[in-house]
Amino acid sequence: MTKKLGNRDLRRPRNILVVGNGGRENSIAWALAKDKFTEKIYVSPGNGGTASQRKCIRLKTDSEAHESIIKECERLQVDLIIIGPEAPLAAGLANSLRAAGLTVFGPCKNGALLEASKDWAKRLMVENNIPTARYWTTSSEAEALEILHHYGKPLVTKADGLASGKGVTVCESINQTKKSIKEIFSGKFGQAGNKVILEERIEGPEVSIFALCDGEQLLVLPPAQDHKRLLDGDKGPNTGGMGAYAPAPLINQKELIEITDLILIPTLNGLKRKKINYIGVIYAGLMLTSSGPKVIEFNCRFGDPECQALMPLMGDELGAVLLSCARGELKNSPQLTFKSGFSACVVAASKGYPESPQTGDKVDISLESNSSVQIFHAGTTINDSNNIITSGGRVLSIVAQGESFDEAFNLAYKSMKKVNFKGMQFRKDIGYQVRDNKINN
Ligand code: AMP
Ligand code: GLY
């Protein structure tokens, strides 16, 4: 039976706080605004696009100031908090908010170890027979070099801790592997590199799988594909992600069920055995190898920019579903519906991204989000003259939906022409894997 107070459905959140300042958080807020029961969406600290989004209000509370966030949530009668990025999760923001009696979607500090310690995540995989690449962990440079010597082939090196997506090097040669090991141990990633994971190199297409989790049950979303390299043809340096699309046809419904049984359920069971009540997103980054899917990484939150591609496909029940997860009651949740069709996301980044992004340039936009094309800000802010200014590497993303990937990408690229800032760069070939007319922009 639906719980009601007056004519209010208590399963649906009225006031929501989204923590984070990226495109991911803008897209979550945009999707939540579609529920007519939801009145206000606070985004903290948000970005230059937040205030222009429907129902959205920017709060500039620092995510490290747990007490201030608690006070704001009480004052504003927030009934659901969604924590977007990994750093506040790894720092225990969800623990502090729950301890204050607030309802949170996002794992506790221990759950966030899934992303915050690659060694911890690898052990969880091994303990639970979850397929992943062979690996060695060590805290000693000499031992790392010894392992490399015995292995006799290039390895993938990974700093154990959070390194803003930069801690992994897929080495092409033994010499590069040696160099990378030495860099990690000489402090390139600070404390995150106190331990190093050396991993065998595996091959295959990559796909991102997201499961919403209430501690007991999982709800798996359509798969998405990211584009990590900066340049067309998957060339250039690794980035946070230059574009995405969903649903990724790399995996069909039957395979998604197999992956759920092989990877997601054992992960959740492994977390439960460690007495972790995991509430939030389990993000499994998979490589589809010739010997089956293998986990490359786990993250404890939605992927960015995969989230931007996925959110417009979510039904209006999203807020209610996330609230049910946060309450540990996914079984009582309204069913999450997914729109049919295809979603395409293209990221516009600033000049110099990812090494040294140029910021402070004015962004001209003559486009408003609607039901088939959306603009989600990321590295933007608003200056004293009320202009939108670039403030980060990935500046914004354009997302579009269509009856086919060609339609979706054509609309996204056409809409990209309505955005401009000095030095703007974006890939022209996002979705090349699923598009027929590849040169239409
Ligand atoms: P991550 O920062 O963990 O997302 O890793 C960055 C990228 O490195 C992944 O998207 C993969 O393309 C690549 N990668 C990570 N681990 C491996 C591996 N064991 N073999 C081959 N490529 C890998
Ligand atoms: N898109 C990759 C990530 O969010 O880690």
XYZ file of C-alpha atoms and ligand atoms in Angstrom:
469
model
C 0.000 0.000 0.000
C 1.258 3.487 -0.790
C 2.166 5.409 2.352
C 0.552 8.852 2.286
C 0.527 11.919 4.475
C -2.427 14.088 3.432
C -2.107 13.869 -0.323
C 1.677 13.443 -0.191
C 3.205 10.116 -1.184
C 5.882 9.504 1.451
C 7.803 7.295 -0.910
C 8.705 10.340 -2.988
C 11.245 12.935 -1.876
C 10.086 16.537 -1.633
C 13.380 18.317 -0.970
C 16.626 16.750 -2.138
C 20.261 17.689 -1.695
C 22.726 16.577 -4.365
C 26.363 16.878 -3.249
C 28.920 17.611 -5.982
C 29.854 20.130 -8.656
C 30.195 18.129 -11.852
C 28.153 17.319 -14.927
C 27.094 14.128 -13.176
C 25.385 16.091 -10.416
C 23.716 18.472 -12.905
C 22.285 15.515 -14.793
C 21.035 13.831 -11.608
C 19.354 17.077 -10.530
C 17.785 17.489 -13.986
C 16.339 13.963 -13.875
C 15.035 14.379 -10.307
C 13.208 17.582 -11.252
C 10.860 15.590 -13.498
C 8.977 14.168 -10.504
C 6.084 16.523 -9.800
C 6.227 15.648 -6.070
C 9.755 16.999 -5.822
C 9.721 20.699 -4.980
C 13.310 21.750 -4.431
C 16.672 20.325 -5.384
C 19.646 21.836 -3.615
C 23.018 21.223 -5.231
C 26.122 21.746 -3.121
C 28.434 23.294 -4.204
C 26.977 23.032 -7.736
C 28.377 24.976 -10.679
C 27.581 27.774 -13.129
C 24.648 25.816 -14.572
C 22.906 24.824 -11.344
C 20.776 27.909 -10.742
C 19.336 27.832 -14.281
C 18.076 24.264 -13.841
C 14.433 23.694 -13.014
C 13.732 23.499 -9.231
C 17.467 23.779 -8.485
C 19.090 26.000 -5.889
C 22.832 26.259 -5.412
C 24.187 25.875 -1.866
C 27.822 26.707 -1.472
C 28.433 24.523 1.577
C 31.818 22.821 1.531
C 31.457 19.016 1.316
C 34.178 18.689 3.984
C 32.084 20.688 6.454
C 29.886 17.792 7.582
C 28.283 19.744 10.442
C 27.295 22.618 8.144
C 25.713 20.216 5.677
C 23.751 18.569 8.493
C 22.466 21.965 9.691
C 21.470 22.996 6.175
C 19.623 19.711 5.612
C 17.702 20.172 8.851
C 16.898 23.811 8.095
C 15.762 23.059 4.554
C 13.858 19.880 5.501
C 15.804 17.785 3.053
C 14.437 14.252 2.905
C 17.065 12.689 0.642
C 20.764 13.407 0.144
C 22.561 12.026 -2.905
C 26.359 12.162 -2.743
C 27.806 12.319 -6.271
C 31.640 12.171 -6.115
C 33.971 9.628 -4.531
C 36.033 12.010 -2.372
C 33.282 12.948 0.136
C 32.155 9.297 0.232
C 35.697 8.122 1.008
C 35.920 10.840 3.658
C 32.846 9.482 5.445
C 30.258 12.166 4.611
C 27.524 9.506 4.391
C 28.489 8.214 7.874
C 28.209 11.679 9.408
C 24.865 12.439 7.750
C 23.360 9.069 8.717
C 24.579 9.467 12.276
C 22.577 12.719 12.343
C 19.457 10.806 11.287
C 19.465 11.933 7.648
C 18.552 9.698 4.702
C 21.464 9.248 2.324
C 22.084 7.609 -1.042
C 25.818 6.897 -1.122
C 27.974 4.321 0.655
C 29.623 4.712 4.034
C 33.377 5.188 4.328
C 34.057 1.442 4.428
C 31.853 0.803 1.402
C 33.688 3.542 -0.511
C 36.886 1.477 -0.137
C 35.589 -0.318 -3.211
C 36.995 2.698 -5.072
C 39.324 4.312 -2.514
C 41.643 1.291 -2.242
C 42.301 -0.770 -5.335
C 44.059 -3.368 -3.178
C 41.005 -3.693 -0.937
C 38.751 -4.037 -3.992
C 41.049 -6.653 -5.555
C 40.984 -8.728 -2.369
C 37.202 -8.536 -2.280
C 37.152 -9.801 -5.871
C 39.511 -12.685 -5.143
C 37.655 -13.655 -1.950
C 34.400 -13.798 -3.888
C 35.625 -15.403 -7.138
C 34.836 -12.288 -9.151
C 36.678 -12.396 -12.476
C 39.446 -9.811 -12.694
C 42.997 -9.472 -14.040
C 45.839 -11.245 -12.149
C 47.654 -8.867 -9.848
C 50.320 -8.275 -7.197
C 50.271 -5.632 -4.448
C 53.361 -4.251 -2.768
C 54.492 -1.294 -0.661
C 58.134 -1.669 -1.728
C 59.719 -0.398 -4.926
C 62.355 -3.163 -4.845
C 59.668 -5.829 -4.561
C 57.651 -4.233 -7.380
C 60.701 -4.329 -9.657
C 61.343 -7.936 -8.623
C 57.756 -8.911 -9.550
C 58.201 -7.210 -12.926
C 61.484 -9.023 -13.485
C 59.871 -12.424 -12.815
C 56.795 -11.638 -14.907
C 58.971 -10.579 -17.821
C 56.290 -8.585 -19.668
C 54.919 -5.028 -19.358
C 52.347 -4.583 -16.558
C 49.565 -2.146 -15.747
C 50.540 -0.032 -12.725
C 47.938 1.358 -10.346
C 48.330 3.603 -7.334
C 46.247 2.048 -4.554
C 44.346 5.156 -3.441
C 42.279 7.917 -5.037
C 44.281 9.754 -7.690
C 41.576 11.690 -9.599
C 41.495 9.039 -12.296
C 45.206 9.485 -13.074
C 46.720 6.653 -11.020
C 46.632 3.966 -13.732
C 49.257 3.483 -16.449
C 48.839 0.807 -19.085
C 52.522 0.251 -19.827
C 53.694 -0.680 -23.306
C 57.178 -1.881 -22.352
C 59.175 -3.238 -19.409
C 61.103 0.029 -19.249
C 57.896 2.060 -19.087
C 56.643 -0.236 -16.312
C 59.886 0.345 -14.347
C 59.577 4.099 -14.842
C 55.966 4.103 -13.739
C 56.745 2.028 -10.593
C 59.531 4.469 -9.694
C 57.263 7.476 -10.232
C 54.562 6.068 -7.962
C 57.077 5.312 -5.195
C 58.668 8.725 -5.503
C 55.371 10.335 -4.603
C 53.728 11.212 -7.935
C 50.313 10.442 -6.422
C 51.145 11.342 -2.824
C 49.860 8.918 -0.202
C 47.629 7.246 -2.787
C 50.830 5.633 -4.080
C 52.044 4.178 -0.782
C 50.988 0.837 -2.222
C 51.096 -0.156 -5.858
C 49.033 -2.729 -7.697
C 50.710 -4.402 -10.639
C 48.237 -5.999 -12.962
C 48.424 -8.201 -16.016
C 47.256 -6.394 -19.119
C 43.952 -7.671 -20.475
C 42.167 -6.771 -23.687
C 38.673 -6.155 -24.959
C 35.980 -3.475 -25.216
C 35.119 -1.672 -22.000
C 31.648 -1.149 -20.590
C 30.345 0.569 -17.461
C 27.677 -1.185 -15.410
C 25.769 0.601 -12.639
C 23.696 -1.058 -9.952
C 21.595 0.871 -7.443
C 21.913 -0.869 -4.150
C 19.915 -0.711 -0.894
C 22.258 -2.916 1.143
C 20.333 -6.084 0.261
C 19.112 -5.813 -3.292
C 20.355 -4.515 -6.592
C 18.703 -2.683 -9.435
C 20.887 -2.802 -12.546
C 20.715 0.124 -14.998
C 21.261 -0.078 -18.758
C 24.967 -0.403 -19.620
C 26.901 2.635 -20.839
C 30.162 3.197 -22.655
C 32.670 5.921 -21.815
C 35.441 7.373 -24.041
C 38.462 7.906 -21.831
C 40.991 9.225 -24.372
C 41.181 12.902 -25.260
C 41.346 12.616 -29.043
C 39.445 11.070 -31.928
C 40.319 7.465 -32.686
C 40.890 6.789 -28.948
C 44.230 8.578 -29.123
C 45.933 10.995 -26.744
C 46.062 11.005 -22.956
C 43.505 9.465 -20.604
C 40.877 11.912 -19.320
C 37.948 11.775 -16.917
C 35.818 10.873 -19.953
C 35.111 12.780 -23.192
C 31.706 11.324 -24.018
C 29.410 8.376 -23.508
C 26.341 6.633 -24.791
C 23.647 4.365 -23.421
C 22.275 1.754 -23.603
C 25.513 0.187 -24.851
C 24.626 -2.718 -27.176
C 27.899 -4.439 -26.221
C 25.853 -6.331 -23.662
C 22.368 -7.697 -24.234
C 19.742 -8.341 -21.562
C 20.765 -11.987 -21.114
C 24.430 -11.037 -20.708
C 23.497 -8.315 -18.232
C 21.764 -10.957 -16.102
C 24.867 -13.167 -16.347
C 27.074 -10.243 -15.276
C 24.708 -9.560 -12.387
C 25.098 -13.169 -11.205
C 28.822 -13.389 -11.888
C 29.952 -9.979 -10.617
C 27.373 -7.718 -8.996
C 25.663 -10.148 -6.615
C 28.989 -11.660 -5.418
C 30.267 -8.091 -4.844
C 27.254 -7.201 -2.734
C 27.510 -10.511 -0.836
C 31.202 -9.858 -0.240
C 30.396 -6.415 1.149
C 27.697 -7.899 3.373
C 30.142 -10.472 4.736
C 32.341 -7.549 5.745
C 29.282 -6.136 7.586
C 29.052 -3.242 5.151
C 25.519 -2.045 4.526
C 26.243 -0.761 1.024
C 23.702 1.863 -0.015
C 24.513 3.615 -3.252
C 25.867 2.853 -6.696
C 28.130 -0.082 -7.418
C 29.912 0.875 -10.626
C 31.705 -2.030 -12.269
C 34.084 -1.033 -15.055
C 34.368 -4.190 -17.144
C 36.538 -5.376 -19.950
C 34.841 -7.920 -22.196
C 37.755 -10.284 -22.832
C 37.841 -13.413 -24.985
C 37.571 -15.411 -21.744
C 34.554 -13.485 -20.461
C 33.902 -10.199 -18.640
C 36.520 -9.100 -16.101
C 36.399 -6.236 -13.611
C 38.953 -3.499 -14.286
C 37.792 -1.258 -11.495
C 34.985 -0.651 -9.081
C 33.732 2.823 -8.277
C 31.397 3.781 -5.479
C 29.314 6.322 -7.444
C 27.887 7.019 -10.897
C 30.409 7.418 -13.717
C 30.921 10.818 -15.243
C 30.037 11.258 -18.178
C 28.105 7.945 -18.336
C 25.623 9.365 -15.812
C 24.827 12.303 -18.107
C 23.919 9.872 -20.916
C 21.871 7.652 -18.600
C 19.844 10.190 -16.612
C 17.605 11.362 -19.489
C 16.569 7.704 -19.974
C 15.318 7.378 -16.381
C 11.607 7.523 -15.574
C 10.139 10.150 -13.236
C 10.328 7.616 -10.376
C 14.090 8.051 -10.052
C 13.883 10.140 -6.855
C 11.496 7.655 -5.249
C 13.774 4.756 -6.197
C 16.879 6.442 -4.771
C 14.924 7.285 -1.609
C 13.854 3.626 -1.298
C 17.482 2.557 -1.678
C 18.556 5.074 0.948
C 15.947 3.646 3.335
C 17.034 0.066 2.607
C 13.619 -0.623 1.088
C 14.163 -1.135 -2.609
C 11.538 -3.888 -2.513
C 8.830 -1.301 -1.671
C 9.980 1.104 -4.354
C 7.935 2.099 -7.375
C 9.364 0.364 -10.424
C 12.027 2.399 -12.195
C 11.045 2.762 -15.822
C 13.473 3.457 -18.634
C 12.594 5.510 -21.683
C 13.009 3.694 -24.959
C 15.518 5.170 -27.361
C 19.189 6.030 -27.330
C 21.177 8.659 -25.497
C 24.389 10.370 -26.603
C 26.705 12.561 -24.547
C 29.565 14.708 -25.869
C 31.856 16.572 -23.456
C 33.341 19.990 -24.280
C 36.637 20.549 -22.500
C 38.848 23.568 -22.103
C 42.118 24.177 -23.903
C 45.012 22.323 -22.266
C 42.803 19.636 -20.660
C 43.767 17.236 -19.088
C 47.328 18.412 -18.252
C 46.771 22.107 -17.614
C 43.273 23.309 -18.414
C 42.873 26.980 -19.202
C 40.109 28.592 -17.149
C 38.436 32.006 -16.849
C 36.994 32.184 -20.382
C 33.438 33.336 -21.033
C 31.045 30.604 -22.181
C 28.371 31.570 -24.729
C 25.349 29.313 -24.760
C 22.235 29.654 -26.889
C 20.610 26.366 -25.921
C 18.171 25.320 -23.223
C 17.614 21.800 -21.972
C 14.403 20.132 -23.101
C 13.099 16.579 -23.247
C 15.368 15.564 -26.166
C 18.536 17.631 -25.707
C 20.217 18.757 -22.501
C 23.173 20.889 -21.517
C 24.860 19.854 -18.267
C 27.495 22.189 -16.871
C 30.628 20.875 -15.123
C 33.663 23.184 -14.912
C 31.766 26.466 -14.993
C 31.068 29.247 -12.564
C 29.249 32.581 -12.648
C 31.262 35.787 -12.238
C 30.246 39.101 -10.679
C 28.878 40.332 -13.999
C 26.638 37.250 -14.165
C 28.579 35.696 -17.034
C 29.266 31.980 -17.233
C 33.016 31.410 -17.037
C 35.080 28.246 -17.470
C 36.506 26.997 -14.174
C 37.691 23.468 -14.921
C 38.876 20.938 -17.480
C 35.629 19.355 -18.535
C 33.424 22.417 -18.998
C 30.058 20.993 -19.992
C 28.352 18.178 -21.827
C 25.634 18.115 -24.440
C 23.332 15.120 -24.229
C 20.675 14.175 -26.769
C 18.223 11.353 -27.275
C 16.787 9.830 -30.431
C 15.192 6.790 -31.999
C 18.653 5.649 -33.093
C 22.214 6.443 -32.047
C 22.681 8.325 -35.328
C 19.728 10.565 -34.522
C 20.906 11.110 -30.952
C 24.506 11.938 -31.921
C 23.453 14.171 -34.823
C 21.300 16.200 -32.446
C 24.062 16.339 -29.819
C 26.653 17.555 -32.342
C 24.204 20.028 -33.932
C 23.487 21.414 -30.455
C 27.208 21.668 -29.690
C 27.303 24.468 -32.313
C 25.192 26.554 -29.916
C 27.967 26.568 -27.330
C 31.242 28.388 -27.576
C 34.243 29.358 -25.461
C 37.856 30.125 -26.248
C 39.910 26.984 -26.848
C 36.879 24.672 -26.646
C 37.744 21.102 -27.642
C 35.549 18.047 -28.072
C 35.819 14.699 -29.792
C 34.008 14.421 -33.139
C 33.764 10.637 -33.034
C 31.995 9.854 -29.769
C 29.781 6.822 -30.353
C 31.743 5.692 -33.429
C 31.107 2.166 -32.179
C 27.334 2.523 -32.685
C 26.920 5.146 -35.423
C 26.386 4.415 -39.113
C 26.902 7.909 -40.512
C 30.158 8.649 -38.828
C 31.072 11.946 -40.474
C 27.955 13.996 -40.017
C 29.151 16.818 -37.796
P 40.925 3.314 -14.302
O 41.583 4.611 -13.918
O 40.974 2.256 -13.257
O 39.564 3.573 -14.879
O 41.781 2.745 -15.519
C 41.981 3.539 -16.655
C 41.999 2.691 -17.881
O 43.137 1.848 -17.860
C 40.828 1.719 -18.033
O 39.707 2.312 -18.542
C 41.428 0.712 -18.982
O 41.343 1.180 -20.315
C 42.869 0.666 -18.572
N 43.149 -0.506 -17.737
C 43.022 -0.628 -16.390
N 43.390 -1.860 -15.977
C 43.751 -2.533 -17.090
C 44.230 -3.866 -17.341
N 44.419 -4.733 -16.342
N 44.504 -4.221 -18.613
C 44.333 -3.353 -19.631
N 43.886 -2.093 -19.465
C 43.602 -1.675 -18.216
N 33.820 7.805 -16.498
C 34.700 7.159 -15.617
C 34.548 7.503 -14.209
O 33.630 8.196 -13.825
O 35.355 7.046 -13.408
